[in-house]
Tab-separated table of C-alpha atoms in Angstrom:
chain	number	residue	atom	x	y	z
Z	1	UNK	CA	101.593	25.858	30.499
Z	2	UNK	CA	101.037	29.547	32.678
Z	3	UNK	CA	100.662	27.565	36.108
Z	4	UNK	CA	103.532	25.390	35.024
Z	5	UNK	CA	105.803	28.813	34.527
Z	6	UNK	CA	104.635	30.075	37.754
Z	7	UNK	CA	105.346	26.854	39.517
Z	8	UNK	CA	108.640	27.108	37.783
Z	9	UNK	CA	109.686	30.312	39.179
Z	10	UNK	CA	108.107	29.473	42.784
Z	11	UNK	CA	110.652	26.388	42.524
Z	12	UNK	CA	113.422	28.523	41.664
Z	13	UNK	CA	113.464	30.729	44.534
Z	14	UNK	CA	113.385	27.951	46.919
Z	15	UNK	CA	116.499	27.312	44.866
Z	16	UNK	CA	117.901	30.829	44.774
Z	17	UNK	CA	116.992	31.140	48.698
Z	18	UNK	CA	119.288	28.349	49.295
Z	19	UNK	CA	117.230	25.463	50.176
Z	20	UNK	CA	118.461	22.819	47.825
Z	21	UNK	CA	116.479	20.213	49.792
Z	22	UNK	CA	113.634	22.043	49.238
Z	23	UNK	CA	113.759	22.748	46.337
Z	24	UNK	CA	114.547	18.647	45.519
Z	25	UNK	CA	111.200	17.691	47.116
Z	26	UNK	CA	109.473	20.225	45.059
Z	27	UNK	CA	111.127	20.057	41.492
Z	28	UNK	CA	110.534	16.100	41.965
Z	29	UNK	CA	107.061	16.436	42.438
Z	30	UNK	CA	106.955	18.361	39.304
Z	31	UNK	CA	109.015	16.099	37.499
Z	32	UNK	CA	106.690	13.417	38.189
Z	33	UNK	CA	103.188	15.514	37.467
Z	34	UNK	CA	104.661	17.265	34.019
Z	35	UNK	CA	107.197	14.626	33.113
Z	36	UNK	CA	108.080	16.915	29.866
Z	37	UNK	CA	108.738	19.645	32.059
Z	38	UNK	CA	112.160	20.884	30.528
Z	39	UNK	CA	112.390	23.643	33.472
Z	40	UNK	CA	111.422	21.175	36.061
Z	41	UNK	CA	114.271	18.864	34.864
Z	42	UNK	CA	116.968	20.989	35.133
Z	43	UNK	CA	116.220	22.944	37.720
Z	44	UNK	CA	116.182	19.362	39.614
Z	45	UNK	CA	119.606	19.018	38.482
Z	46	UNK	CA	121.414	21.977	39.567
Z	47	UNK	CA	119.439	21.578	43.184
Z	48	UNK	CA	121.453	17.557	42.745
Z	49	UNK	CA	124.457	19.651	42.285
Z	50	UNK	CA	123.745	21.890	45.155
Z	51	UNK	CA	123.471	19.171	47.425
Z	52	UNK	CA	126.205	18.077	49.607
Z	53	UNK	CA	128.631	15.119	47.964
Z	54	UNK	CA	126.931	12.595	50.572
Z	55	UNK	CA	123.424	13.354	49.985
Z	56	UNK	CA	123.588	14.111	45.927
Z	57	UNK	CA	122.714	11.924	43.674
Z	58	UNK	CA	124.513	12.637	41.432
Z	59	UNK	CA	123.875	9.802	38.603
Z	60	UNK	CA	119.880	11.227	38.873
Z	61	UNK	CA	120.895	14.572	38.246
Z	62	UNK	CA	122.890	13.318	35.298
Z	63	UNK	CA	119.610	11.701	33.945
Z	64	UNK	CA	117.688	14.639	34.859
Z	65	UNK	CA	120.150	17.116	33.067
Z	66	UNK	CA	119.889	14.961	29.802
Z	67	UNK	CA	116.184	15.064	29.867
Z	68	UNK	CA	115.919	18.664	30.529
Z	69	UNK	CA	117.352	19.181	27.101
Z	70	UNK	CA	115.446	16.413	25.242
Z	71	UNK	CA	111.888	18.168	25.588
Z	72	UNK	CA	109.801	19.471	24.053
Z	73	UNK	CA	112.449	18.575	21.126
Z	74	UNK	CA	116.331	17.926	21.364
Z	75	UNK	CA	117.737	21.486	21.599
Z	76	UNK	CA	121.214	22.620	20.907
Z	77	UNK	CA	121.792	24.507	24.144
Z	78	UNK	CA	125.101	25.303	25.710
Z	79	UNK	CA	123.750	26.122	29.022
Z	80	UNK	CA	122.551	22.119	29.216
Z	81	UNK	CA	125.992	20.676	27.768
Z	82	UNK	CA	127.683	22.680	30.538
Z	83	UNK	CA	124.722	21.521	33.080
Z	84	UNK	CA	125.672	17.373	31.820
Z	85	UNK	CA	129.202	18.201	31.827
Z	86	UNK	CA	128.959	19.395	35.929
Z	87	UNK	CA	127.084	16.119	36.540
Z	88	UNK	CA	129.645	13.980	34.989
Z	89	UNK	CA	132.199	15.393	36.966
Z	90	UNK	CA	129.608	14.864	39.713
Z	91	UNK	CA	129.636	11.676	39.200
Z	92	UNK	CA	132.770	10.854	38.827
Z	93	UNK	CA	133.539	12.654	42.454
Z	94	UNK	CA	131.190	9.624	43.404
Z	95	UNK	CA	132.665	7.082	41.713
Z	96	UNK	CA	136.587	7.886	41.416
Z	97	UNK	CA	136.447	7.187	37.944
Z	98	UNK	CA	138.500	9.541	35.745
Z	99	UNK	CA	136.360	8.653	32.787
Z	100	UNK	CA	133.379	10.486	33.927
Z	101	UNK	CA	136.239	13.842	33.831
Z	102	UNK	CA	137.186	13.244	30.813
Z	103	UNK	CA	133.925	12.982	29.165
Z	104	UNK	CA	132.675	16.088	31.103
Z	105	UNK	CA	135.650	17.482	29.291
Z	106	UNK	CA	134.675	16.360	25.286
Z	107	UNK	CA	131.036	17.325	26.597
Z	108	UNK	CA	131.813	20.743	27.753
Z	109	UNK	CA	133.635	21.234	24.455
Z	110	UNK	CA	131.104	20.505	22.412
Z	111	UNK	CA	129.489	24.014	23.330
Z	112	UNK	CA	131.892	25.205	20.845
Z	113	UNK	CA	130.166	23.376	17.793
Z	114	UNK	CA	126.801	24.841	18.565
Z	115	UNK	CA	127.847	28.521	19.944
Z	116	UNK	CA	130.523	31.211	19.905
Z	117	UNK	CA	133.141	30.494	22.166
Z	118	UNK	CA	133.149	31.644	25.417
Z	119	UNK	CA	135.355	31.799	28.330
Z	120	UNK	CA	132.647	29.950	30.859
Z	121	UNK	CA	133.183	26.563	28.466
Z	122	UNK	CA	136.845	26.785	28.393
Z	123	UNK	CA	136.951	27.184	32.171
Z	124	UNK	CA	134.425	23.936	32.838
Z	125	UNK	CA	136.741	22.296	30.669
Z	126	UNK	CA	139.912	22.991	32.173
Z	127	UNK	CA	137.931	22.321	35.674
Z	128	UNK	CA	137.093	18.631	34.708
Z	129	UNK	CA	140.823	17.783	32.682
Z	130	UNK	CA	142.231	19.188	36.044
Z	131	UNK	CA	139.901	17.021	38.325
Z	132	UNK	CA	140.808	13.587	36.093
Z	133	UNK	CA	144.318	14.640	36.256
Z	134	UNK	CA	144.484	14.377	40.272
Z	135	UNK	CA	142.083	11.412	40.021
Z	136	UNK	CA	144.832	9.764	37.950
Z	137	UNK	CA	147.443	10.914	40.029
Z	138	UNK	CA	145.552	9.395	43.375
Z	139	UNK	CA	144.787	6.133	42.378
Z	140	UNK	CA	148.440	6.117	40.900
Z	141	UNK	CA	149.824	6.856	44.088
Z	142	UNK	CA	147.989	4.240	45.894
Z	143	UNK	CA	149.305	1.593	44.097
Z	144	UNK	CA	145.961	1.048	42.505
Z	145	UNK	CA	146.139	-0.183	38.455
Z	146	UNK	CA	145.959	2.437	35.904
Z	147	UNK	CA	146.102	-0.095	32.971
Z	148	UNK	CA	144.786	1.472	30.129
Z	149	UNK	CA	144.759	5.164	31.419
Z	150	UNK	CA	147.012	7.856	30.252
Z	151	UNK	CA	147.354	11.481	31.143
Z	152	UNK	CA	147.561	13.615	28.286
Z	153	UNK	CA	150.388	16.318	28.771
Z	154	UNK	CA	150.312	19.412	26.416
Z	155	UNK	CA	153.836	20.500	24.957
């Protein structure tokens, strides 16, 4: 497990320098030598997320996020429910879909069950309801169906 810190750290400057293509190559390597690698996983994600839009991938970073807090049990971690929620709405910049905002939304929310409220998760979820608001509002406007899909306004 020491090298595997080491390694860790090594990966995350590359990441801190900048480098999120770097860093991809690297963290997947690790990914696929320590597949348990909780560190590995979501450092892979954020370097996804760090990625331009056309060279993300956005749905792997999703997987990737989800694993990172599945080993070496299922934690209850805010820091990884924010991490999912960002690649959700990651995803859903891919996609158009306004679903993927609003369940970045409930996701980012559930932070609250597991720790004391703080102003980081009510800011990620006011990001994503914003983001599937003017999703709603786009494909609205271009005439595209919406069957099914209602925007929520608050009184």
């Amino acid at each position: 497990p020491k090298p595997m810190r080491l390694r860790s750290l090594a990966l995350l400057t590359f990441y801190a320098a900048g480098d999120p293509r770097a860093a991809r190559t690297r963290l997947e390597r690790a990914a696929s030598l320590y597949p348990r690698s909780w560190r590995a996983r979501r450092y892979l994600a954020m370097a996804e997320l760090a990625l331009p839009r056309t060279e993300a991938r956005s749905v792997l970073a999703l997987v990737h996020a989800e694993l990172g807090g599945m080993y070496p049990v299922p934690v209850a971690d805010p820091f990884v429910r924010l991490l999912v929620a960002e690649c959700m709405a990651a995803v859903g910049d891919q996609t158009g879909d306004a679903a993927w905002y609003r369940d970045a939304e409930r996701e980012a929310l559930s932070c609250l069950e597991i720790a004391q409220p703080k102003g980081l998760v009510y800011v990620t979820a006011a990001r994503m309801r914003a983001k599937a608001s003017s999703t709603i509002s786009s494909v609205s406007g271009r005439g595209i169906s919406t069957a099914g899909v209602t925007p929520k306004r608050r009184p």
